[in-house]
Each structure stands twice: as C-alpha cells, then as structure tokens.
Tab-separated table of C-alpha atoms in Angstrom:
chain	number	residue	atom	x	y	z
A	1	UNK	CA	0.147	0.023	-0.008
A	2	UNK	CA	0.858	3.519	-0.877
A	3	UNK	CA	0.517	6.225	1.282
A	4	UNK	CA	-0.294	9.984	0.514
A	5	UNK	CA	0.526	11.888	3.484
A	6	UNK	CA	-2.547	14.599	3.379
A	7	UNK	CA	-1.575	17.829	6.124
A	8	UNK	CA	-4.389	19.921	5.077
A	9	UNK	CA	-3.000	21.607	1.809
A	10	UNK	CA	-2.757	19.477	-0.913
A	11	UNK	CA	-4.374	18.264	-4.370
A	12	UNK	CA	-4.330	14.484	-2.879
A	13	UNK	CA	-7.022	13.642	-4.890
A	14	UNK	CA	-4.663	13.827	-8.928
A	15	UNK	CA	-2.122	11.663	-6.960
A	16	UNK	CA	-4.663	9.404	-5.615
A	17	UNK	CA	-6.157	9.288	-9.161
A	18	UNK	CA	-3.212	8.249	-10.439
A	19	UNK	CA	-1.813	5.827	-8.691
A	20	UNK	CA	-4.765	4.022	-8.957
A	21	UNK	CA	-4.878	4.465	-12.664
A	22	UNK	CA	-2.176	2.688	-12.926
A	23	UNK	CA	-2.958	-0.253	-10.234
A	24	UNK	CA	-1.778	0.577	-7.356
A	25	UNK	CA	-3.187	0.025	-4.268
A	26	UNK	CA	-3.443	3.813	-1.838
A	27	UNK	CA	-4.395	4.819	1.067
A	28	UNK	CA	-4.699	8.789	2.090
A	29	UNK	CA	-2.900	8.813	5.132
A	30	UNK	CA	-3.760	11.778	7.763
A	31	UNK	CA	-2.050	10.320	11.453
A	32	UNK	CA	2.258	9.415	11.694
A	33	UNK	CA	0.612	6.481	13.423
A	34	UNK	CA	-1.739	4.367	10.275
A	35	UNK	CA	1.887	5.142	8.439
A	36	UNK	CA	2.429	1.011	10.288
A	37	UNK	CA	1.192	-0.685	7.383
A	38	UNK	CA	2.996	1.908	4.089
A	39	UNK	CA	5.463	-0.511	1.607
A	40	UNK	CA	6.037	3.063	0.553
A	41	UNK	CA	5.238	7.423	1.496
A	42	UNK	CA	4.005	10.181	-1.486
A	43	UNK	CA	4.181	13.708	0.115
A	44	UNK	CA	2.781	15.961	-2.479
A	45	UNK	CA	1.664	19.342	-2.952
A	46	UNK	CA	1.303	22.576	-3.381
A	47	UNK	CA	1.338	25.725	-0.806
A	48	UNK	CA	3.538	28.021	0.803
A	49	UNK	CA	7.212	26.425	3.194
A	50	UNK	CA	6.248	27.140	7.091
A	51	UNK	CA	2.294	25.758	6.255
A	52	UNK	CA	3.347	22.916	4.875
A	53	UNK	CA	5.301	22.165	7.616
A	54	UNK	CA	3.278	22.835	10.046
A	55	UNK	CA	1.354	20.600	8.583
A	56	UNK	CA	3.917	17.939	8.564
A	57	UNK	CA	4.927	18.357	11.994
A	58	UNK	CA	2.750	15.005	13.674
A	59	UNK	CA	4.993	12.955	11.117
A	60	UNK	CA	8.142	14.400	11.397
A	61	UNK	CA	9.328	11.637	12.524
A	62	UNK	CA	8.063	8.575	12.022
A	63	UNK	CA	9.006	10.069	8.288
A	64	UNK	CA	12.201	10.546	9.146
A	65	UNK	CA	12.384	6.945	10.988
A	66	UNK	CA	10.994	5.015	8.002
A	67	UNK	CA	12.834	6.766	5.569
A	68	UNK	CA	16.150	5.720	7.963
A	69	UNK	CA	14.454	2.444	7.977
A	70	UNK	CA	14.343	2.961	3.508
A	71	UNK	CA	11.010	3.195	3.503
A	72	UNK	CA	10.374	3.950	-0.220
A	73	UNK	CA	9.607	7.785	-0.393
A	74	UNK	CA	8.360	10.328	-3.098
A	75	UNK	CA	8.287	14.073	-2.456
A	76	UNK	CA	6.898	16.047	-4.967
A	77	UNK	CA	6.943	19.752	-4.889
A	78	UNK	CA	6.517	21.028	-1.817
A	79	UNK	CA	6.816	17.084	-0.555
A	80	UNK	CA	10.600	17.995	-2.230
A	81	UNK	CA	10.907	21.026	-0.910
A	82	UNK	CA	10.234	19.370	2.504
A	83	UNK	CA	13.039	17.213	2.235
A	84	UNK	CA	15.780	20.002	2.725
A	85	UNK	CA	16.652	22.449	4.961
A	86	UNK	CA	15.822	26.060	4.949
A	87	UNK	CA	13.768	27.480	2.463
A	88	UNK	CA	13.561	31.559	1.795
A	89	UNK	CA	10.105	31.540	1.602
A	90	UNK	CA	9.835	30.916	5.300
A	91	UNK	CA	11.503	30.400	8.707
A	92	UNK	CA	10.436	27.249	10.091
A	93	UNK	CA	13.113	24.371	9.074
A	94	UNK	CA	12.644	21.409	6.637
A	95	UNK	CA	13.353	17.718	7.332
A	96	UNK	CA	16.959	18.210	6.582
A	97	UNK	CA	17.247	14.737	5.125
A	98	UNK	CA	18.538	16.266	1.935
A	99	UNK	CA	20.848	18.766	2.688
A	100	UNK	CA	20.563	22.030	1.184
A	101	UNK	CA	18.484	24.774	1.114
A	102	UNK	CA	15.480	25.906	-1.687
A	103	UNK	CA	15.753	29.277	-3.152
A	104	UNK	CA	13.225	32.026	-4.854
A	105	UNK	CA	13.118	31.975	-8.159
A	106	UNK	CA	15.353	34.013	-10.267
A	107	UNK	CA	13.608	37.850	-11.512
A	108	UNK	CA	13.587	38.253	-14.471
A	109	UNK	CA	11.571	34.829	-15.157
A	110	UNK	CA	7.883	33.712	-14.615
A	111	UNK	CA	7.217	33.212	-11.035
A	112	UNK	CA	5.497	31.313	-10.023
A	113	UNK	CA	6.727	28.972	-12.952
A	114	UNK	CA	3.763	27.196	-14.146
A	115	UNK	CA	3.457	25.305	-16.809
A	116	UNK	CA	5.059	22.236	-19.371
A	117	UNK	CA	8.082	22.640	-19.241
A	118	UNK	CA	11.634	20.293	-20.569
A	119	UNK	CA	13.638	17.931	-17.661
A	120	UNK	CA	17.682	17.106	-18.542
A	121	UNK	CA	18.153	13.627	-17.723
A	122	UNK	CA	21.475	14.436	-14.901
A	123	UNK	CA	21.983	10.313	-14.138
A	124	UNK	CA	20.695	6.607	-14.860
A	125	UNK	CA	18.157	6.178	-11.790
A	126	UNK	CA	15.019	3.649	-12.115
A	127	UNK	CA	13.257	6.965	-11.347
A	128	UNK	CA	13.942	8.261	-14.629
A	129	UNK	CA	13.382	5.260	-16.189
A	130	UNK	CA	11.551	5.263	-20.078
A	131	UNK	CA	11.847	9.090	-19.719
A	132	UNK	CA	14.132	11.368	-22.597
A	133	UNK	CA	15.339	14.834	-22.605
A	134	UNK	CA	13.166	17.127	-24.152
A	135	UNK	CA	9.962	15.345	-21.980
A	136	UNK	CA	7.796	18.041	-20.774
A	137	UNK	CA	6.728	17.864	-17.464
A	138	UNK	CA	4.252	20.736	-15.290
A	139	UNK	CA	5.205	22.686	-13.114
A	140	UNK	CA	3.996	25.318	-10.422
A	141	UNK	CA	6.238	26.616	-7.678
A	142	UNK	CA	8.353	29.880	-6.998
A	143	UNK	CA	10.722	27.953	-5.293
A	144	UNK	CA	13.488	25.569	-5.969
A	145	UNK	CA	15.666	22.932	-4.307
A	146	UNK	CA	19.579	24.428	-4.448
A	147	UNK	CA	21.082	20.044	-2.683
A	148	UNK	CA	24.732	20.677	-1.851
A	149	UNK	CA	25.458	17.540	-2.928
A	150	UNK	CA	24.851	17.552	-5.793
A	151	UNK	CA	25.507	13.741	-6.928
A	152	UNK	CA	21.457	13.650	-5.724
A	153	UNK	CA	20.187	15.776	-8.752
A	154	UNK	CA	18.911	13.204	-11.758
A	155	UNK	CA	16.945	16.205	-13.458
A	156	UNK	CA	17.172	19.467	-14.204
A	157	UNK	CA	14.983	22.048	-16.319
A	158	UNK	CA	16.057	25.290	-17.579
A	159	UNK	CA	13.704	28.296	-16.038
A	160	UNK	CA	16.245	31.067	-16.668
A	161	UNK	CA	18.367	29.474	-14.573
A	162	UNK	CA	19.507	25.647	-14.651
A	163	UNK	CA	17.186	24.859	-11.756
A	164	UNK	CA	17.286	20.973	-9.685
A	165	UNK	CA	13.531	19.105	-11.085
A	166	UNK	CA	14.241	15.551	-9.321
A	167	UNK	CA	16.477	14.271	-6.975
A	168	UNK	CA	17.152	10.361	-6.014
A	169	UNK	CA	19.319	9.215	-3.324
A	170	UNK	CA	18.905	5.398	-1.961
A	171	UNK	CA	15.266	5.430	-1.399
A	172	UNK	CA	14.619	8.450	-1.917
A	173	UNK	CA	13.059	9.832	-4.969
A	174	UNK	CA	11.468	13.593	-5.129
A	175	UNK	CA	10.459	16.170	-8.165
A	176	UNK	CA	10.082	19.236	-8.189
A	177	UNK	CA	6.876	18.855	-10.836
A	178	UNK	CA	4.161	17.182	-11.283
A	179	UNK	CA	3.282	13.777	-12.842
A	180	UNK	CA	0.165	13.710	-11.912
A	181	UNK	CA	-0.427	15.927	-13.771
A	182	UNK	CA	2.185	15.226	-16.382
A	183	UNK	CA	0.686	13.250	-19.294
A	184	UNK	CA	1.363	10.033	-19.575
A	185	UNK	CA	5.162	10.571	-19.136
A	186	UNK	CA	4.385	11.505	-15.327
A	187	UNK	CA	2.869	8.223	-15.055
A	188	UNK	CA	5.950	6.854	-16.160
A	189	UNK	CA	7.050	7.977	-13.738
A	190	UNK	CA	5.120	6.757	-10.941
A	191	UNK	CA	4.802	3.528	-12.460
A	192	UNK	CA	8.674	3.709	-12.077
A	193	UNK	CA	8.377	4.146	-8.575
A	194	UNK	CA	5.822	1.663	-7.285
A	195	UNK	CA	8.125	-0.212	-8.774
A	196	UNK	CA	10.435	-0.618	-6.628
A	197	UNK	CA	8.795	-1.196	-4.587
A	198	UNK	CA	9.431	-4.985	-5.420
A	199	UNK	CA	12.803	-4.439	-5.765
R	1	UNK	CA	11.392	26.946	-21.892
R	2	UNK	CA	8.102	26.978	-20.581
R	3	UNK	CA	5.796	25.496	-24.016
R	4	UNK	CA	3.301	27.172	-25.322
R	5	UNK	CA	-0.220	25.624	-24.727
R	6	UNK	CA	-3.143	23.907	-26.206
R	7	UNK	CA	-5.781	24.296	-24.770
R	8	UNK	CA	-9.450	22.840	-25.205
R	9	UNK	CA	-12.110	24.528	-24.068
R	10	UNK	CA	-15.775	22.975	-23.429
R	11	UNK	CA	-18.628	24.683	-22.898
R	12	UNK	CA	-21.415	22.561	-20.811
R	13	UNK	CA	-24.689	21.893	-20.838
R	14	UNK	CA	-25.415	20.443	-17.303
R	15	UNK	CA	-29.164	20.102	-17.301
R	16	UNK	CA	-28.403	16.269	-18.473
R	17	UNK	CA	-26.924	14.019	-16.261
R	18	UNK	CA	-23.615	13.847	-17.865
R	19	UNK	CA	-23.457	16.797	-19.082
R	20	UNK	CA	-23.090	18.073	-22.887
R	21	UNK	CA	-20.669	19.775	-25.048
R	22	UNK	CA	-22.457	22.696	-27.043
R	23	UNK	CA	-20.922	25.959	-28.182
R	24	UNK	CA	-21.541	29.374	-29.554
R	25	UNK	CA	-21.324	31.307	-31.984
R	26	UNK	CA	-20.518	34.940	-30.946
R	27	UNK	CA	-22.168	34.037	-27.960
R	28	UNK	CA	-25.590	32.794	-28.852
R	29	UNK	CA	-26.958	30.127	-31.444
R	30	UNK	CA	-25.292	26.737	-29.786
R	31	UNK	CA	-25.232	23.296	-30.928
R	32	UNK	CA	-23.982	20.030	-29.847
R	33	UNK	CA	-20.599	18.838	-29.921
R	34	UNK	CA	-20.483	15.423	-27.399
R	35	UNK	CA	-19.848	14.405	-23.782
R	36	UNK	CA	-17.527	16.039	-21.480
R	37	UNK	CA	-15.363	12.998	-20.007
R	38	UNK	CA	-15.348	11.598	-23.962
R	39	UNK	CA	-14.103	14.249	-25.292
R	40	UNK	CA	-11.585	15.332	-22.648
R	41	UNK	CA	-10.081	11.766	-22.810
R	42	UNK	CA	-9.462	11.876	-26.504
R	43	UNK	CA	-8.004	15.843	-26.022
R	44	UNK	CA	-5.768	14.019	-23.679
R	45	UNK	CA	-4.951	11.210	-25.630
R	46	UNK	CA	-4.141	14.065	-28.658
R	47	UNK	CA	-2.091	16.003	-25.939
R	48	UNK	CA	-3.702	18.550	-24.559
R	49	UNK	CA	-2.290	20.942	-21.906
R	50	UNK	CA	-5.226	21.398	-20.413
R	51	UNK	CA	-8.783	21.195	-20.481
R	52	UNK	CA	-11.229	24.200	-19.642
R	53	UNK	CA	-14.515	23.147	-18.680
R	54	UNK	CA	-17.186	25.856	-18.393
R	55	UNK	CA	-20.588	25.360	-17.363
R	56	UNK	CA	-22.827	27.465	-19.579
R	57	UNK	CA	-25.406	27.244	-17.692
R	58	UNK	CA	-24.103	28.186	-13.842
R	59	UNK	CA	-27.325	27.280	-11.767
R	60	UNK	CA	-26.444	26.379	-9.175
R	61	UNK	CA	-29.006	23.038	-9.706
R	62	UNK	CA	-26.513	21.897	-11.581
R	63	UNK	CA	-23.304	22.328	-9.354
R	64	UNK	CA	-23.145	18.931	-8.187
R	65	UNK	CA	-23.360	17.945	-12.238
R	66	UNK	CA	-20.578	19.190	-13.078
R	67	UNK	CA	-18.901	17.751	-9.630
R	68	UNK	CA	-19.443	14.402	-11.315
R	69	UNK	CA	-17.243	15.546	-14.802
R	70	UNK	CA	-14.536	17.084	-12.892
R	71	UNK	CA	-14.483	13.512	-10.546
R	72	UNK	CA	-14.980	11.390	-13.833
R	73	UNK	CA	-12.715	13.078	-15.949
R	74	UNK	CA	-10.474	12.782	-13.355
R	75	UNK	CA	-9.958	9.158	-13.135
R	76	UNK	CA	-7.962	9.248	-16.814
R	77	UNK	CA	-7.257	12.616	-17.517
R	78	UNK	CA	-3.346	13.783	-15.900
R	79	UNK	CA	-3.394	17.229	-16.970
R	80	UNK	CA	-4.682	20.693	-15.349
R	81	UNK	CA	-8.040	20.336	-15.831
R	82	UNK	CA	-10.353	23.667	-14.843
R	83	UNK	CA	-13.333	24.496	-14.212
R	84	UNK	CA	-15.026	27.944	-14.881
R	85	UNK	CA	-18.991	29.064	-14.552
R	86	UNK	CA	-21.121	30.478	-11.486
R	87	UNK	CA	-18.265	29.918	-9.310
R	88	UNK	CA	-19.064	32.800	-6.571
R	89	UNK	CA	-17.045	32.156	-3.482
R	90	UNK	CA	-14.257	30.563	-1.792
R	91	UNK	CA	-16.823	27.416	-0.465
R	92	UNK	CA	-17.493	26.988	-4.445
R	93	UNK	CA	-14.512	27.224	-5.435
R	94	UNK	CA	-13.875	24.612	-2.610
R	95	UNK	CA	-15.495	21.872	-3.533
R	96	UNK	CA	-14.494	22.281	-7.451
R	97	UNK	CA	-11.286	21.454	-5.604
R	98	UNK	CA	-12.263	18.912	-4.105
R	99	UNK	CA	-13.460	17.393	-7.126
R	100	UNK	CA	-9.987	16.621	-9.009
R	101	UNK	CA	-10.048	19.840	-10.809
R	102	UNK	CA	-6.840	22.527	-9.913
R	103	UNK	CA	-7.993	25.589	-11.602
R	104	UNK	CA	-11.096	28.108	-11.444
R	105	UNK	CA	-11.751	30.693	-13.238
R	106	UNK	CA	-13.442	33.485	-11.964
R	107	UNK	CA	-15.501	36.139	-14.763
R	108	UNK	CA	-18.715	37.090	-13.367
R	109	UNK	CA	-17.481	36.800	-9.995
R	110	UNK	CA	-14.364	38.310	-9.897
R	111	UNK	CA	-15.460	41.306	-11.825
R	112	UNK	CA	-18.488	41.744	-8.658
R	113	UNK	CA	-16.655	40.572	-6.125
R	114	UNK	CA	-12.520	41.652	-6.793
R	115	UNK	CA	-12.063	39.715	-3.015
R	116	UNK	CA	-12.585	37.057	-4.397
R	117	UNK	CA	-9.447	36.647	-6.893
R	118	UNK	CA	-7.731	36.790	-3.504
R	119	UNK	CA	-9.270	34.758	-0.975
R	120	UNK	CA	-8.477	31.953	-3.792
R	121	UNK	CA	-5.058	32.648	-4.657
R	122	UNK	CA	-5.017	32.673	-0.564
R	123	UNK	CA	-6.056	30.357	-0.197
R	124	UNK	CA	-5.037	26.964	-3.029
R	125	UNK	CA	-1.942	29.345	-4.668
R	126	UNK	CA	-2.640	31.789	-7.884
R	127	UNK	CA	-1.628	29.224	-10.576
R	128	UNK	CA	-5.024	28.265	-9.825
R	129	UNK	CA	-6.416	31.070	-10.231
R	130	UNK	CA	-7.770	31.921	-13.483
R	131	UNK	CA	-9.515	35.579	-14.156
R	132	UNK	CA	-12.027	35.087	-17.511
R	133	UNK	CA	-12.706	38.589	-19.086
R	134	UNK	CA	-14.825	38.214	-22.339
R	135	UNK	CA	-13.706	41.933	-24.074
R	136	UNK	CA	-16.324	43.596	-26.510
R	137	UNK	CA	-13.960	46.433	-28.966
R	138	UNK	CA	-16.190	49.685	-28.086
R	139	UNK	CA	-15.961	52.379	-30.559
R	140	UNK	CA	-17.659	54.945	-28.871
R	141	UNK	CA	-14.195	56.812	-27.140
R	142	UNK	CA	-14.466	57.503	-23.520
R	143	UNK	CA	-12.221	59.808	-21.004
R	144	UNK	CA	-10.064	57.006	-19.228
R	145	UNK	CA	-9.811	53.360	-20.906
R	146	UNK	CA	-6.759	52.848	-22.352
R	147	UNK	CA	-7.146	53.805	-26.498
R	148	UNK	CA	-5.976	51.362	-29.535
R	149	UNK	CA	-5.463	51.562	-33.008
R	150	UNK	CA	-7.362	49.088	-35.360
R	151	UNK	CA	-7.682	48.483	-38.981
R	152	UNK	CA	-11.201	49.471	-38.185
R	153	UNK	CA	-10.475	52.805	-36.530
R	154	UNK	CA	-9.756	53.969	-32.794
R	155	UNK	CA	-11.664	51.330	-30.053
R	156	UNK	CA	-11.319	50.380	-26.483
R	157	UNK	CA	-11.433	46.839	-24.990
R	158	UNK	CA	-14.919	46.776	-23.006
R	159	UNK	CA	-15.274	43.472	-20.224
R	160	UNK	CA	-18.985	42.012	-20.088
R	161	UNK	CA	-20.580	39.386	-18.162
R	162	UNK	CA	-23.018	37.261	-17.864
R	163	UNK	CA	-21.855	35.393	-20.866
R	164	UNK	CA	-21.853	38.925	-22.546
R	165	UNK	CA	-25.908	39.228	-21.949
R	166	UNK	CA	-24.392	42.863	-19.734
R	167	UNK	CA	-21.449	45.184	-20.949
R	168	UNK	CA	-19.802	46.701	-17.515
R	169	UNK	CA	-18.681	49.805	-18.727
R	170	UNK	CA	-15.304	48.649	-17.659
R	171	UNK	CA	-11.939	48.706	-19.402
R	172	UNK	CA	-9.967	45.357	-19.619
R	173	UNK	CA	-6.268	46.131	-19.978
R	174	UNK	CA	-7.211	48.314	-16.627
R	175	UNK	CA	-9.393	44.800	-15.260
R	176	UNK	CA	-6.598	42.754	-16.167
R	177	UNK	CA	-4.255	44.722	-14.739
R	178	UNK	CA	-6.226	44.629	-11.337
R	179	UNK	CA	-6.784	40.519	-11.566
R	180	UNK	CA	-2.390	40.664	-11.304
R	181	UNK	CA	-2.204	42.292	-8.830
R	182	UNK	CA	-5.134	40.219	-6.472
R	183	UNK	CA	-3.279	37.329	-7.572
R	184	UNK	CA	-4.645	35.638	-10.537
R	185	UNK	CA	-2.426	33.525	-12.110
R	186	UNK	CA	-3.670	33.488	-15.387
R	187	UNK	CA	-5.941	35.807	-17.607
R	188	UNK	CA	-8.129	34.513	-20.106
R	189	UNK	CA	-8.773	36.590	-22.568
R	190	UNK	CA	-12.648	36.466	-24.722
R	191	UNK	CA	-13.118	38.752	-27.721
R	192	UNK	CA	-17.024	38.683	-28.028
R	193	UNK	CA	-16.526	39.838	-31.701
R	194	UNK	CA	-14.336	37.353	-32.665
R	195	UNK	CA	-16.108	34.002	-30.667
R	196	UNK	CA	-17.387	31.133	-33.034
R	197	UNK	CA	-16.634	33.169	-35.924
R	198	UNK	CA	-13.221	31.433	-37.732
R	199	UNK	CA	-11.928	34.377	-37.724
R	200	UNK	CA	-8.559	34.702	-35.703
R	201	UNK	CA	-7.967	35.666	-33.050
R	202	UNK	CA	-8.823	39.636	-32.234
R	203	UNK	CA	-4.715	40.260	-31.916
R	204	UNK	CA	-5.122	44.347	-31.003
R	205	UNK	CA	-7.152	42.452	-27.663
R	206	UNK	CA	-4.769	39.562	-27.323
R	207	UNK	CA	-1.625	42.144	-27.600
R	208	UNK	CA	-3.516	45.470	-25.934
R	209	UNK	CA	-3.967	42.473	-21.743
R	210	UNK	CA	-0.662	40.960	-22.985
R	211	UNK	CA	1.583	43.805	-22.860
R	212	UNK	CA	0.433	45.398	-19.910
R	213	UNK	CA	0.257	42.437	-17.461
R	214	UNK	CA	3.231	39.707	-16.098
R	215	UNK	CA	0.794	36.833	-16.221
R	216	UNK	CA	0.197	34.756	-18.808
R	217	UNK	CA	-2.857	35.487	-20.987
R	218	UNK	CA	-4.339	32.321	-22.641
R	219	UNK	CA	-6.104	34.117	-26.869
R	220	UNK	CA	-9.424	32.904	-27.318
R	221	UNK	CA	-12.192	33.509	-29.946
R	222	UNK	CA	-12.130	33.387	-32.908
R	223	UNK	CA	-9.221	29.956	-34.293
R	224	UNK	CA	-10.193	29.095	-37.070
R	225	UNK	CA	-7.934	26.832	-38.166
R	226	UNK	CA	-4.286	26.145	-37.067
R	227	UNK	CA	-2.633	29.283	-39.165
R	228	UNK	CA	-4.762	31.177	-35.955
R	229	UNK	CA	-3.087	30.384	-33.564
R	230	UNK	CA	0.666	30.553	-35.124
R	231	UNK	CA	0.090	33.663	-35.802
R	232	UNK	CA	-1.605	34.087	-32.447
R	233	UNK	CA	1.953	33.208	-31.412
R	234	UNK	CA	4.052	34.580	-33.949
R	235	UNK	CA	2.221	38.254	-33.150
R	236	UNK	CA	1.806	38.429	-29.225
R	237	UNK	CA	2.706	37.331	-25.884
R	238	UNK	CA	-0.303	35.318	-25.493
R	239	UNK	CA	1.347	31.692	-23.803
R	240	UNK	CA	-1.381	30.012	-24.458
R	241	UNK	CA	-4.011	29.970	-26.605
R	242	UNK	CA	-7.987	27.786	-26.468
R	243	UNK	CA	-10.126	27.204	-28.704
R	244	UNK	CA	-13.400	25.135	-28.513
R	245	UNK	CA	-15.419	24.132	-32.291
R	246	UNK	CA	-12.264	23.547	-34.939
R	247	UNK	CA	-11.204	20.245	-32.098
R	248	UNK	CA	-15.002	19.644	-31.086
R	249	UNK	CA	-16.132	18.610	-35.095
R	250	UNK	CA	-12.992	17.213	-35.137
R	251	UNK	CA	-11.978	19.900	-38.288
R	252	UNK	CA	-8.387	19.667	-37.134
R	253	UNK	CA	-6.450	17.229	-34.666
R	254	UNK	CA	-4.893	19.032	-31.425
R	255	UNK	CA	-1.684	16.612	-32.469
R	256	UNK	CA	-1.679	18.577	-35.804
R	257	UNK	CA	-1.833	21.583	-34.395
R	258	UNK	CA	0.573	21.516	-32.380
R	259	UNK	CA	2.861	18.947	-35.250
R	260	UNK	CA	1.960	21.591	-37.336
R	261	UNK	CA	3.164	24.878	-34.628
R	262	UNK	CA	6.918	22.604	-33.954
R	263	UNK	CA	7.142	22.685	-37.783
R	264	UNK	CA	6.648	26.204	-37.428
R	265	UNK	CA	8.623	27.100	-35.020
R	266	UNK	CA	6.903	27.145	-31.332
R	267	UNK	CA	7.758	25.439	-28.683
R	268	UNK	CA	4.867	22.668	-27.439
R	269	UNK	CA	5.033	19.729	-26.156
R	270	UNK	CA	4.160	16.741	-28.007
C-alpha cells in the first residue's frame, strides 16, 4: 500500500487518481500511526513552505525514521522542498534529510513557473527509466531546491537558470514537477517509483 | 523554456446527467459537440496541455453535475483541469477543487467581488486562480479608457459579464492589471467579437492585454484553423491559445495543430 500524506494542503485527489490508474493500492493518511503498514510514502503538495512544514510536523519523526529504515519515498513539489534544511519562503525548518536549501526563482522569469517545461537527465536512475531528455512535465512553483551534494541531482530544467527538477538518493526520490498532471510521461515516473517496491 | 499551451475549452450544458458539450457563435446559437468525459479523454490522448470546462448553465442546482463530470474526467485524464462558470465564493471553489480540478476560472464573480481572486490565490495559490475576461471592442471613445488603433478605427476593450449579456463599462486592460495585482495566475482573454466566428483571434486585444501584464494570457475566441494559433503566438505575447469548435467538430486534431506549430518554430509539447 502506498501512503499519501494528507496534511491539509495539497491536492491529494490527483495523485491518488494517478496511482490508482496505474493499478496501485493507495491510502490517504492523516495520522502518523496509519503509516504502519505502508510500503511507500508520498508527500504531494502545493502551498507555502511554512504551512507545509506545520502540516507535516506531526509526521516528521515517523517519516524520518521510516526513510532511515529504507522505506521508498517520493516527494512531489512542496514534498520535495520539505526534504531540505531551509527555504527562503519561510522561517521554519525542513526535514533536513537532503542537505541544502530552497531559494526563490530568479526575477527575470515567470514566477510562479507555471506550465509545461522540459527536463534534462543528469544521471541514470530507475525513477527516470523510459524518460528522455526534452520530455515535458507540468510545473507549478515559485521556489527551487539547491542540494549541497550535486550527486543527488537526477534531472534539471531550464527556467531562466538551470533548476533541479528531480533528485534521487538511495530510497529517496523527489520531483519539483507534478507527475500526476504530466500526462503519460508523468504516469511512467509513478510506475517506475512503485516498480521499486518489488525490488 | 516553458511551452506554449494549447487548451481545448468545453462549454458544458449540465441539464442532462453526464452533461453535454455545446458551442455557440458570438455567445449565441448553440450546437451540440459531445459528452464532456469522452471529449476530455480524446483531447488528453491528443496532447492537450490543459482542459477548461465552462458551466454555461451556471445555476446552483446543476453544480453537482459539474462535480461529477470532473470526478469522472480526473480518473483518466492527467493534465491540469480548469473549471469555470458560476463560482461565486471560496466555498464554491473548494467544492470544485475537491472534485479533482486544479484551477478555477472566475468572470462575473470576480468583477462583482474582486477580493474573491485574492481569497482563492491565498488559499490555493495563484496558479489555481484564472480570471476570465470577455471583452468587446467599443468604438465610442470615452475618457479614462486605454485606446488602441485597429484597422477599423480607434477603440477600447470593454468587459462584459453574465456570458456576454451585460456590459460593465470597465476597461479590459485596466481590469487585467488589477486581477494580476489581486493574485490571478492566468488571464483567459476572450474576444466577444470573434468568438465562434472562425476569423482568427483578436490580435489587437491580445496584444493590448499581454503587453501590460506579466502573468500569462490565454487567447480565446475566433480560432478557425492552425494558422490562427501560429499567428497569435508569433504576433502577441500570449502563452496559450484556447479553441473549441475546430477541435470539437474534428476539423483539426490537437496533435496535428501542435505538429504544425512545432514545424513553424513554436515551442510546444509533443
């Protein structure tokens, strides 16, 4: 079962529909206790950094422990940013699981970046199997992640500057775009993610 | 670089259980086009970048029908879905978001109550709030309006509400700027003079608005062939083009249009 964390902010319906469409069993989780029989965890999301961290606060310890134990994890958009230490958008702290910070998009481009943009693959990973350079994904965000260790970067996207659009490290995957709104290519990424459950 | 968006628009008559898609000419004369979920699935396969559903009946008792349409569509269609028509409050917007929509579009309600834009943007983000402007050329010039030269003479662009039945005296360019300030994420700009005519987008109108704001403008009204879409992307700053009739009645597929645009140097998702 894939646990979708509902922390009162994001549109959880889309991600749930997408996962069910590709045949996986999902559970919308509102309490940390309900994570006990999860095979994988997804934090979806739109919203602001502080509100997200506030909503995620009750889950923080449990999720951090499960990730350490090796549970498969996928962060989407705010769910990606939550993995980092700090964000310029707020004063609160992120999980700090991926060292680095979240900063605002440059002033000379459309903010929020909203629409379809291409990715450039930076390393070979299971998550991006079947995905090619210049495939389009749907983005909605005003801030972007800057990891300290560049090795985690799986894909980048040009929006004024090169921003990090996907990261992977061991059991952790995260994407800045919305795979659940990115057509067949987005579904492919979700399939790749759940495919890892059986690995 | 962000791709230019091709957006089919489904005008939905919700008087029947699954709803039906219809299309008018210059906001009148209605013609049947199909069932919302079926058309949506077809457009999704054809690489539409987003789909807009407008409740043209916009009455309260039909709201459940729209909710059901979106619930059904969102199970199989994985691109942004936008819903408009009859959204008057944050509560109306919430209902629509909870059925699986990603954005709402406001027209009459935003003009009557501009703060609604702010409320929706603050609660769901700017990207979730599209302001639709139905504009018509007005050749009787008056003070305080932004005047534009057109081949037919000088005019300004007037906003209308209630699906084109009432004129407001408001300047469309000024209203677009205000909507941006209040937190709108997109402006969906429909030319009432061109809607359903197949004569091409109103380029003067699209330029007038898109040159004056930073948020994306979706040009709408008048698309009759792929060349019109190429034209609006080449000659204005529009980020998206909306069309209905040419897609509904199988005159052109979205995929063919996108291939044509790509061949002509427009950055689109294929």
